[in-house]
PDB file of N, CA and C in Angstrom:
ATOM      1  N   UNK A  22      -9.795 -33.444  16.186  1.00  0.00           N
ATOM      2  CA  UNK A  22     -10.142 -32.047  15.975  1.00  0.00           C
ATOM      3  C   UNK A  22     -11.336 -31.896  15.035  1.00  0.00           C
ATOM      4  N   UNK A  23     -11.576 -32.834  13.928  1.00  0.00           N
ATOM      5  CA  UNK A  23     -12.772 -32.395  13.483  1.00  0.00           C
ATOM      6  C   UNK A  23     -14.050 -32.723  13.566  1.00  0.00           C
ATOM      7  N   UNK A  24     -14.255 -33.846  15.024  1.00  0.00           N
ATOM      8  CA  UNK A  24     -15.204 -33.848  15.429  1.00  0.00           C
ATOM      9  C   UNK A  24     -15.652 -32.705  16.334  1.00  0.00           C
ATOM     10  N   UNK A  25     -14.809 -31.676  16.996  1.00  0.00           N
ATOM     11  CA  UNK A  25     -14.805 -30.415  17.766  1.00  0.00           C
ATOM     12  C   UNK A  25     -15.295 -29.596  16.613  1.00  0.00           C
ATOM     13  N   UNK A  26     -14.514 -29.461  15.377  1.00  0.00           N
ATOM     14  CA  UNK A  26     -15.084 -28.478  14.380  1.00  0.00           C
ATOM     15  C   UNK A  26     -16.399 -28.639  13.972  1.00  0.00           C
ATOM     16  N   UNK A  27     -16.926 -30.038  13.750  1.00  0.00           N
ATOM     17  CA  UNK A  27     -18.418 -30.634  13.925  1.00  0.00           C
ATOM     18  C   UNK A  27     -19.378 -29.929  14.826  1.00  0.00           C
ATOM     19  N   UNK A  28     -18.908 -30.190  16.248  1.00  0.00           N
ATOM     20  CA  UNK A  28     -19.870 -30.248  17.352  1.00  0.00           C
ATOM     21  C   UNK A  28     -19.919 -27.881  17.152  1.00  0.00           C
ATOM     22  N   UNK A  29     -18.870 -27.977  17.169  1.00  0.00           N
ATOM     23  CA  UNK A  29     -18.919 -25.999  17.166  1.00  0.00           C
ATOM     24  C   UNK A  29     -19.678 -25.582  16.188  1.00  0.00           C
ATOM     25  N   UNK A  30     -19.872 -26.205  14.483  1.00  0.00           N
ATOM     26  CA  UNK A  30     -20.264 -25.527  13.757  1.00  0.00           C
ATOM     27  C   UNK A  30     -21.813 -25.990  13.753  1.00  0.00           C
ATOM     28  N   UNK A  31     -21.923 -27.177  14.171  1.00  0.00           N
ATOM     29  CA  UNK A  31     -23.657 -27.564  14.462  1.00  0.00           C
ATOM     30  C   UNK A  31     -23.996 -26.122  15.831  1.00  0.00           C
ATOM     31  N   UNK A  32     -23.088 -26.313  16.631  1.00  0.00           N
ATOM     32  CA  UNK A  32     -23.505 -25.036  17.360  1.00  0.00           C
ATOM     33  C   UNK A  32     -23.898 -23.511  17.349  1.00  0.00           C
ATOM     34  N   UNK A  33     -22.890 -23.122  16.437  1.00  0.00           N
ATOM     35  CA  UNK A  33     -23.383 -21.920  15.909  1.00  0.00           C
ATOM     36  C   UNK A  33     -24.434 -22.115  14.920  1.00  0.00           C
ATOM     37  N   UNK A  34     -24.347 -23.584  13.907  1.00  0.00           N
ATOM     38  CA  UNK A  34     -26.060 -23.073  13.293  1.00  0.00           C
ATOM     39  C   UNK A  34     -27.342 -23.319  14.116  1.00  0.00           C
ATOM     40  N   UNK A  35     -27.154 -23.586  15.302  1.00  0.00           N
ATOM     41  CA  UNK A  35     -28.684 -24.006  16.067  1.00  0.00           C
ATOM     42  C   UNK A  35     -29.006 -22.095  16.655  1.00  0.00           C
ATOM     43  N   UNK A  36     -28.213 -21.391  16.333  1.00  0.00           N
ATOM     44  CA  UNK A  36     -28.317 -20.294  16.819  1.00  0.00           C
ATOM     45  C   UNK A  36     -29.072 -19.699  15.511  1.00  0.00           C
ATOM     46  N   UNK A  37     -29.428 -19.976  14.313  1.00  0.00           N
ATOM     47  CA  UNK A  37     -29.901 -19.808  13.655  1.00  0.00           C
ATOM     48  C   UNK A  37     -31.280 -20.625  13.245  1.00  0.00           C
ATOM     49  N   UNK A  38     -31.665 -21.500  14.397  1.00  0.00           N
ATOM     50  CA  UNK A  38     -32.609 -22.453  13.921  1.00  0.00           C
ATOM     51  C   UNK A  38     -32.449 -23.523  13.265  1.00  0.00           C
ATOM     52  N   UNK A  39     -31.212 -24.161  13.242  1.00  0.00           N
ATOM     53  CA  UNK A  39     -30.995 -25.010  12.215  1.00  0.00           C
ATOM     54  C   UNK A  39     -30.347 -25.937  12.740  1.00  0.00           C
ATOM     55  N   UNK A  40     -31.818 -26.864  12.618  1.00  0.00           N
ATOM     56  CA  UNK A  40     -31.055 -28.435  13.530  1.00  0.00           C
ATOM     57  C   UNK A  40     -29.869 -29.319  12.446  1.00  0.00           C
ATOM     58  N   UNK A  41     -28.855 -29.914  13.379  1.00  0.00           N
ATOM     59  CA  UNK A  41     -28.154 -30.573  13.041  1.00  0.00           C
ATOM     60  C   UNK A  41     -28.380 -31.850  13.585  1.00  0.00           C
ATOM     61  N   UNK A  42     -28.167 -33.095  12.570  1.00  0.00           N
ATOM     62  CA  UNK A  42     -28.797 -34.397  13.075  1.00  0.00           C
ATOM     63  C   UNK A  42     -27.524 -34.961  13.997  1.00  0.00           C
ATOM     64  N   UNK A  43     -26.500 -34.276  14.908  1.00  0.00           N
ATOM     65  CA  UNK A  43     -26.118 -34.821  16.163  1.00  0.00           C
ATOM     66  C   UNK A  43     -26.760 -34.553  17.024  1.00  0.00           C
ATOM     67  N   UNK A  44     -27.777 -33.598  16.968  1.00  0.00           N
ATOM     68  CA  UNK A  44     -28.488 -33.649  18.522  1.00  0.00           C
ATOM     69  C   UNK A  44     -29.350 -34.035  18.706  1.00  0.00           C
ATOM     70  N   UNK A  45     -30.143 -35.059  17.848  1.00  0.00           N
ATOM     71  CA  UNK A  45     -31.188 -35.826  17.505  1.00  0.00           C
ATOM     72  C   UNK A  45     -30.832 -37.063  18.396  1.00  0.00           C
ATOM     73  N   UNK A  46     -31.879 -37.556  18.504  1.00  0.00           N
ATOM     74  CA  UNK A  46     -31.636 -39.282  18.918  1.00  0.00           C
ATOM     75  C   UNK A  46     -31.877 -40.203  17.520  1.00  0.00           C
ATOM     76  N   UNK A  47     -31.488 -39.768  16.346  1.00  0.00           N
ATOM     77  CA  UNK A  47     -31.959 -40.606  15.307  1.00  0.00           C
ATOM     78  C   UNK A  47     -30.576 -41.737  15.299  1.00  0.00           C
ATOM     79  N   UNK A  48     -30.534 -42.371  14.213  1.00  0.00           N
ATOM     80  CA  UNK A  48     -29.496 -43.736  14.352  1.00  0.00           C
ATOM     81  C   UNK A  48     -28.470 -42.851  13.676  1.00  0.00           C
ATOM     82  N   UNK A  49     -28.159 -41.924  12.861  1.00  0.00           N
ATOM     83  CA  UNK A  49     -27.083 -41.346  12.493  1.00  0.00           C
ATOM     84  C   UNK A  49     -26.491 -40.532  14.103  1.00  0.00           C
ATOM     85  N   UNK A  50     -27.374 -39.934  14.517  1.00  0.00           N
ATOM     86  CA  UNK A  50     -26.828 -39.306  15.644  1.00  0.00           C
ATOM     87  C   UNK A  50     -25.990 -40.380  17.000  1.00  0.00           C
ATOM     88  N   UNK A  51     -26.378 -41.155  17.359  1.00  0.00           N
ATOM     89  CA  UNK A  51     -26.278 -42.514  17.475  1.00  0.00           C
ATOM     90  C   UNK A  51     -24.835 -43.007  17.172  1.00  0.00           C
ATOM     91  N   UNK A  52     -24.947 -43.268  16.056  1.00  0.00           N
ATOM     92  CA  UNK A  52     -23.907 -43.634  15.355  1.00  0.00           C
ATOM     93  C   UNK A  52     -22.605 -42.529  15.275  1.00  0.00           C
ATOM     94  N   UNK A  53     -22.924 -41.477  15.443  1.00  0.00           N
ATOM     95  CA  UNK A  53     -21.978 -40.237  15.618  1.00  0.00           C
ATOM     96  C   UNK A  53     -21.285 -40.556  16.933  1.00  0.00           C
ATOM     97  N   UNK A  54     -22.188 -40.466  17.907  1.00  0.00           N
ATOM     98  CA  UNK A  54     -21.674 -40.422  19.250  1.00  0.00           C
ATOM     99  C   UNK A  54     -20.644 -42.013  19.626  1.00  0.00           C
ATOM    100  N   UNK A  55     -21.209 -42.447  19.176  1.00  0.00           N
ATOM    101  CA  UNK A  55     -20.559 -44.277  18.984  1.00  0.00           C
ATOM    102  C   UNK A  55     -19.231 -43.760  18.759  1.00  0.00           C
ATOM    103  N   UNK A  56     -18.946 -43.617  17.351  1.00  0.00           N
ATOM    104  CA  UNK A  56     -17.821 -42.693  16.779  1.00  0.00           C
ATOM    105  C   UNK A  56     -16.659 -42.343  17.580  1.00  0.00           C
ATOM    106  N   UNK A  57     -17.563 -41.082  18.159  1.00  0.00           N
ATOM    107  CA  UNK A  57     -16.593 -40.120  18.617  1.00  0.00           C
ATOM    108  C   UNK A  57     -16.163 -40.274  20.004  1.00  0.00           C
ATOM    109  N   UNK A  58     -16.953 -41.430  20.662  1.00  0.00           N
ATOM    110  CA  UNK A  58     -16.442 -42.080  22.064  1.00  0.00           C
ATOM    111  C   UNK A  58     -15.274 -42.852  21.575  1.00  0.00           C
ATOM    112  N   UNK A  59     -15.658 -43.803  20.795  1.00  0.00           N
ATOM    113  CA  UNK A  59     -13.912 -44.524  20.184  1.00  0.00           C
ATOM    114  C   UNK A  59     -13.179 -43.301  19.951  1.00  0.00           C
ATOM    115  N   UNK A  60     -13.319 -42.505  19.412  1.00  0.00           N
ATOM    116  CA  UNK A  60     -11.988 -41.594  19.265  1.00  0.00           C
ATOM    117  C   UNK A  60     -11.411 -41.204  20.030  1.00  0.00           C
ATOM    118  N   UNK A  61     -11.800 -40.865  21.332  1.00  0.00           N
ATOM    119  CA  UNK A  61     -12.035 -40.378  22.720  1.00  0.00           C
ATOM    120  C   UNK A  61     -11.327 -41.358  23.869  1.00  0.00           C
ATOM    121  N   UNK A  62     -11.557 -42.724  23.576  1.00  0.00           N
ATOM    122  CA  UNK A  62     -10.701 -44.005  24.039  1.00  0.00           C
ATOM    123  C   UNK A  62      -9.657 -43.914  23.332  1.00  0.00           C
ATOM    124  N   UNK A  63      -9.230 -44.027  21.970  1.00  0.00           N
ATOM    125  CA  UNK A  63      -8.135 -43.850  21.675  1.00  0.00           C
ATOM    126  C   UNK A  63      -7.022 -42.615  22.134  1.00  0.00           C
ATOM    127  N   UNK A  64      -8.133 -41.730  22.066  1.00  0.00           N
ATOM    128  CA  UNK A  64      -6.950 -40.389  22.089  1.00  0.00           C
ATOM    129  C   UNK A  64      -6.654 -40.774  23.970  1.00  0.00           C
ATOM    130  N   UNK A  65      -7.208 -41.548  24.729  1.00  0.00           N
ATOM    131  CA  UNK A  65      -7.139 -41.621  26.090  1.00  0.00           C
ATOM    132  C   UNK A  65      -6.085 -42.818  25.899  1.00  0.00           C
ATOM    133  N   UNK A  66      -5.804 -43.234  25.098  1.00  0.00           N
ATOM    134  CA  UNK A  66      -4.364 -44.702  25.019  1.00  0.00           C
ATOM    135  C   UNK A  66      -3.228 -43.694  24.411  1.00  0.00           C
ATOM    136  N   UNK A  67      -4.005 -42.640  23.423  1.00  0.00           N
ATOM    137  CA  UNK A  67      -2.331 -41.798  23.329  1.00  0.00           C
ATOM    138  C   UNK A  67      -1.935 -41.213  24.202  1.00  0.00           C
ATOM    139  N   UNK A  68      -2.788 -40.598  25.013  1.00  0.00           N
ATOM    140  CA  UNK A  68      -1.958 -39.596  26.177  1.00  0.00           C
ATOM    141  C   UNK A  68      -1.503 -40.284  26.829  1.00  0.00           C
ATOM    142  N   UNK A  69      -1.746 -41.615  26.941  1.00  0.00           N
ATOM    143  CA  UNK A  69      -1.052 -42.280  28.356  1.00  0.00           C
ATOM    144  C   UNK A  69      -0.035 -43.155  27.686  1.00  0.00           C
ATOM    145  N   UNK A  70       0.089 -43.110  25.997  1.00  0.00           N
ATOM    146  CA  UNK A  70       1.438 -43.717  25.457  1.00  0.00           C
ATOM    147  C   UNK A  70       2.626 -42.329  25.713  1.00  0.00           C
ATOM    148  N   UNK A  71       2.004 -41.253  25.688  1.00  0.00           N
ATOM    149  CA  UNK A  71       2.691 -39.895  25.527  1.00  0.00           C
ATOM    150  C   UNK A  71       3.496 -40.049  26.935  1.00  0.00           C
ATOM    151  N   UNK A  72       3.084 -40.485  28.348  1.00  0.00           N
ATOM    152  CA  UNK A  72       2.769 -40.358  29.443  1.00  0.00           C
ATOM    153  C   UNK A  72       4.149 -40.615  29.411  1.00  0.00           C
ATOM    154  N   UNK A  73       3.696 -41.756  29.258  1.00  0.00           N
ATOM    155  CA  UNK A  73       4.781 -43.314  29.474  1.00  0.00           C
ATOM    156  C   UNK A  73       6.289 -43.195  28.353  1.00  0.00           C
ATOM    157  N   UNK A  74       6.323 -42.470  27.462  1.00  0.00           N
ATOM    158  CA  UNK A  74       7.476 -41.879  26.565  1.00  0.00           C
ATOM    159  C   UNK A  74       8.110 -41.037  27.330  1.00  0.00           C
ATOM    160  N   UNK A  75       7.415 -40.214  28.209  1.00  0.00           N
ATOM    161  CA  UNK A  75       8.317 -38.807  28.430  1.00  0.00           C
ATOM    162  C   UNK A  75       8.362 -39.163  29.696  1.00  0.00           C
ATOM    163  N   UNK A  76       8.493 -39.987  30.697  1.00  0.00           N
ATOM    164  CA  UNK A  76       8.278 -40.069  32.192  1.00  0.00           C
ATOM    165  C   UNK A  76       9.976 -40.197  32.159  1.00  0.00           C
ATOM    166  N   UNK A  77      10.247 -39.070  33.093  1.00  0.00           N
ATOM    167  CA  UNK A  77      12.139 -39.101  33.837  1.00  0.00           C
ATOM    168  C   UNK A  77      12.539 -38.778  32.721  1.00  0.00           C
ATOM    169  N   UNK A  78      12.073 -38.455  31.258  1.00  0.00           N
ATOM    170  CA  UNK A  78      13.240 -37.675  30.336  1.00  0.00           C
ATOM    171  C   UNK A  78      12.679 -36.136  30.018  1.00  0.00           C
ATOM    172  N   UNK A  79      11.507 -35.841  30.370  1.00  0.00           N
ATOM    173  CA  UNK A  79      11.209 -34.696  30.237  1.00  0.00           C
ATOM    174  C   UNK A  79      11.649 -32.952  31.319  1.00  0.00           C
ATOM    175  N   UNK A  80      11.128 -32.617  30.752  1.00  0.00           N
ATOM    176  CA  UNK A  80      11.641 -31.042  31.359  1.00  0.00           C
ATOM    177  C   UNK A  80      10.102 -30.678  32.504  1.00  0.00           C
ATOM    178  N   UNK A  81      10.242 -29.877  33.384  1.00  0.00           N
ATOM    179  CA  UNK A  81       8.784 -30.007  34.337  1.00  0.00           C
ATOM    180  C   UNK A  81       7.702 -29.621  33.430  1.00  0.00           C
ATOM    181  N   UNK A  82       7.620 -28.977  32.786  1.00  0.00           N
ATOM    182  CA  UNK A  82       6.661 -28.207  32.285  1.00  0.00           C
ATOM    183  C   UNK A  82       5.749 -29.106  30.826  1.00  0.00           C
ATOM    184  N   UNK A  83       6.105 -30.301  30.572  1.00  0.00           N
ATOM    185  CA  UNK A  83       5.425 -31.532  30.119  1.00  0.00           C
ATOM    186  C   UNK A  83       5.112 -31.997  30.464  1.00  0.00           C
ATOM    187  N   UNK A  84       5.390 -32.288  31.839  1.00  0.00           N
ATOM    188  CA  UNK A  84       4.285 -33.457  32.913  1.00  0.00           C
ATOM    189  C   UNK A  84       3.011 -32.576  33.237  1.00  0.00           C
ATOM    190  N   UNK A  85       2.814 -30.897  33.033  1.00  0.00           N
ATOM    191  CA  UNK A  85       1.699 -30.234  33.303  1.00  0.00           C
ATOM    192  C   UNK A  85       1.084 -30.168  32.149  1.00  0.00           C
ATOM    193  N   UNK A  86       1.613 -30.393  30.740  1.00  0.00           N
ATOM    194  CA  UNK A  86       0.794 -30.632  29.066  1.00  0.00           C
ATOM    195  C   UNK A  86       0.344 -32.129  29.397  1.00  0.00           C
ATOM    196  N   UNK A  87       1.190 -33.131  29.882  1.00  0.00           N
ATOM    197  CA  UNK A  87       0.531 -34.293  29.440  1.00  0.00           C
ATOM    198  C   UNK A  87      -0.882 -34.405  30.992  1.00  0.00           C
ATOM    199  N   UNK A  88      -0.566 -33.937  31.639  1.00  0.00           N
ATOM    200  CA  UNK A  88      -1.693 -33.736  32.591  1.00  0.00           C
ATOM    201  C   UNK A  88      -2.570 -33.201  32.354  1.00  0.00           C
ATOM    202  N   UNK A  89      -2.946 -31.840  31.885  1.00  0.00           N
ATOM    203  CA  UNK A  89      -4.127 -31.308  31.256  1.00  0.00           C
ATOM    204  C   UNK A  89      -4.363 -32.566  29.804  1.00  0.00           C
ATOM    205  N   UNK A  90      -3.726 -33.168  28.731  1.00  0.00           N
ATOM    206  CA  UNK A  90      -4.236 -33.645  27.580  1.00  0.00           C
ATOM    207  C   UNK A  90      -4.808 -34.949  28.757  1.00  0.00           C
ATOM    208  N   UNK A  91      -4.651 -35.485  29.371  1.00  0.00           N
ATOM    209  CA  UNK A  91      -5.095 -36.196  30.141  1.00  0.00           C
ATOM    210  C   UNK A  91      -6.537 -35.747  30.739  1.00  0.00           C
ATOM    211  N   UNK A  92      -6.478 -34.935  31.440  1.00  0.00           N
ATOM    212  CA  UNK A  92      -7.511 -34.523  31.991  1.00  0.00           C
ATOM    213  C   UNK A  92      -8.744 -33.789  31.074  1.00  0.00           C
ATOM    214  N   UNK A  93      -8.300 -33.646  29.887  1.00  0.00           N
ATOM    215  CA  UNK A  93      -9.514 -32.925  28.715  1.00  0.00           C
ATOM    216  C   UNK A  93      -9.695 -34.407  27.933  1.00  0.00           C
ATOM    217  N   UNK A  94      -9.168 -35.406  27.847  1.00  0.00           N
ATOM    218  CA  UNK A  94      -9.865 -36.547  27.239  1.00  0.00           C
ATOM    219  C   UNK A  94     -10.204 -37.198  28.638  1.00  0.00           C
ATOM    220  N   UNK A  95     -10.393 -37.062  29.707  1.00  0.00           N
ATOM    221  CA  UNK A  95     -11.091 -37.868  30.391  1.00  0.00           C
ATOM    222  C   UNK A  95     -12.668 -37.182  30.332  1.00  0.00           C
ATOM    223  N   UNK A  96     -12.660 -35.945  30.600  1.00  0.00           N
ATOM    224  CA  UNK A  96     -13.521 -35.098  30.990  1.00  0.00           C
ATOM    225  C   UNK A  96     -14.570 -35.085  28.503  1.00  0.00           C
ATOM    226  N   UNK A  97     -13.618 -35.510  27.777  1.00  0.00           N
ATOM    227  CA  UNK A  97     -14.715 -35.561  26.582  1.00  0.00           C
ATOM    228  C   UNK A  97     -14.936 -37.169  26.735  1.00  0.00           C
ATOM    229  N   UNK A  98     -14.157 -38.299  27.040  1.00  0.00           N
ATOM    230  CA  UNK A  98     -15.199 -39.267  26.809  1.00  0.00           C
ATOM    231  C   UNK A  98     -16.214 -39.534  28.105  1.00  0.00           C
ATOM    232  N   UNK A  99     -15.828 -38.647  28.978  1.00  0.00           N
ATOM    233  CA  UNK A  99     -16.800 -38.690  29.987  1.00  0.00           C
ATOM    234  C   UNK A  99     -18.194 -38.122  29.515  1.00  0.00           C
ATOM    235  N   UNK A 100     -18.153 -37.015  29.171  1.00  0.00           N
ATOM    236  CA  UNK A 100     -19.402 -36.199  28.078  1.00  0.00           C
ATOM    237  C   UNK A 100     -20.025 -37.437  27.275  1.00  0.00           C
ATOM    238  N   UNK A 101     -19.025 -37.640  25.820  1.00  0.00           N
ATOM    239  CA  UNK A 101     -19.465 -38.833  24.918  1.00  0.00           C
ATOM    240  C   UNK A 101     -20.192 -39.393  25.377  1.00  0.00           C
ATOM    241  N   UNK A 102     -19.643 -40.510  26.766  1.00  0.00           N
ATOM    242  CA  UNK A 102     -20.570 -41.760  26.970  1.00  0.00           C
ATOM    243  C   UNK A 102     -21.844 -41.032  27.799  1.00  0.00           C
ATOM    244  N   UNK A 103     -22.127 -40.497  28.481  1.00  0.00           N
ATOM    245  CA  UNK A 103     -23.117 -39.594  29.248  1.00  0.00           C
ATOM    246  C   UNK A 103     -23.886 -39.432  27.856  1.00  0.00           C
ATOM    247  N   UNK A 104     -23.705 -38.440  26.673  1.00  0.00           N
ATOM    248  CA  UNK A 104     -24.691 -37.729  25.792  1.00  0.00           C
ATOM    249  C   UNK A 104     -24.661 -39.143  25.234  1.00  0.00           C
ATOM    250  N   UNK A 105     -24.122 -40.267  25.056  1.00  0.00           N
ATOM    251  CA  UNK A 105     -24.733 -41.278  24.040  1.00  0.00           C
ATOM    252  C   UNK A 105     -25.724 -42.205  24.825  1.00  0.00           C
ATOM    253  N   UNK A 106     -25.309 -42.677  26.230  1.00  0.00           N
ATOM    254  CA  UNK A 106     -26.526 -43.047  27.315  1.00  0.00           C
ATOM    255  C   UNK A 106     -27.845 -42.288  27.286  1.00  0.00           C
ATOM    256  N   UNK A 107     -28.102 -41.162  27.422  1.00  0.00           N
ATOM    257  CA  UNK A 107     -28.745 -40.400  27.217  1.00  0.00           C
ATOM    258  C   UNK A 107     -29.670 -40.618  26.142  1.00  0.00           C
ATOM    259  N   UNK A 108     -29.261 -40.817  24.777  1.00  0.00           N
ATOM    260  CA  UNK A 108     -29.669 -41.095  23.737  1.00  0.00           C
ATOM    261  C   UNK A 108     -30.505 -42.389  23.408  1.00  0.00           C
ATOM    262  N   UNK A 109     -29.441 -43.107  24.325  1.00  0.00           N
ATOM    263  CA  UNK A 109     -29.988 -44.696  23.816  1.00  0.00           C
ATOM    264  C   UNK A 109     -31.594 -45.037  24.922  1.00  0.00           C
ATOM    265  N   UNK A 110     -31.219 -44.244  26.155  1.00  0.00           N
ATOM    266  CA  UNK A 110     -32.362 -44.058  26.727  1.00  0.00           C
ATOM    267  C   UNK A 110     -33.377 -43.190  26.632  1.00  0.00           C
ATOM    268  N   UNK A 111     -33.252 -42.733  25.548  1.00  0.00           N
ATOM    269  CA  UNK A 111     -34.245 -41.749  24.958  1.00  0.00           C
ATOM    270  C   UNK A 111     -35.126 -42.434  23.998  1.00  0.00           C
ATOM    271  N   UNK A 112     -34.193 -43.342  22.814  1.00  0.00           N
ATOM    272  CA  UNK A 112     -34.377 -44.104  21.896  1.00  0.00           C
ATOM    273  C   UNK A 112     -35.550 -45.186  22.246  1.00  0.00           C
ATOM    274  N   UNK A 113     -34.620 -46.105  23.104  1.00  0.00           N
ATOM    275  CA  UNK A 113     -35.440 -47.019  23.852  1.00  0.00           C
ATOM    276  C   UNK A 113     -36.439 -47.150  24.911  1.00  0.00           C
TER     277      UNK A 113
END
């Protein structure tokens, strides 16, 4: 969550003119995105530890939570690695 609070509040200040060094290709920015793709793999080993806990003991309406938390960490480290490719081919 507080790489989301990151990415939102760099967002609302670019609405003011005010660059934030994640949207840079510099080595901190870089190094951000590095970051927050591991976090992004991990949180993609919890949902599918979550998966694998509640499979045949749950109630229906958890197999549609662990399906969406599934489907919103596929769809951010899909972003991650895309905006950090991006970068490194910008860089280089």
């Amino acid at each position: 969550t507080s790489i989301f609070v990151i990415y939102i509040i760099s967002w609302i200040l670019s609405f003011f003119g005010i660059k934030v060094f994640i949207w840079g290709t510099s080595w901190p920015a870089i190094i951000f995105n590095i970051v927050a793709a591991i976090f992004a793999s991990l949180s993609l080993l919890l949902d599918f530890d979550y998966i694998e806990r509640h499979k045949n003991k749950s109630p229906k309406y958890k197999e549609w939570l662990a399906t969406w938390g599934l489907l919103v960490t596929l769809v951010w480290l899909y972003v991650e690695i895309l905006r950090l490719m991006r970068k490194l081919a910008i860089r280089f």
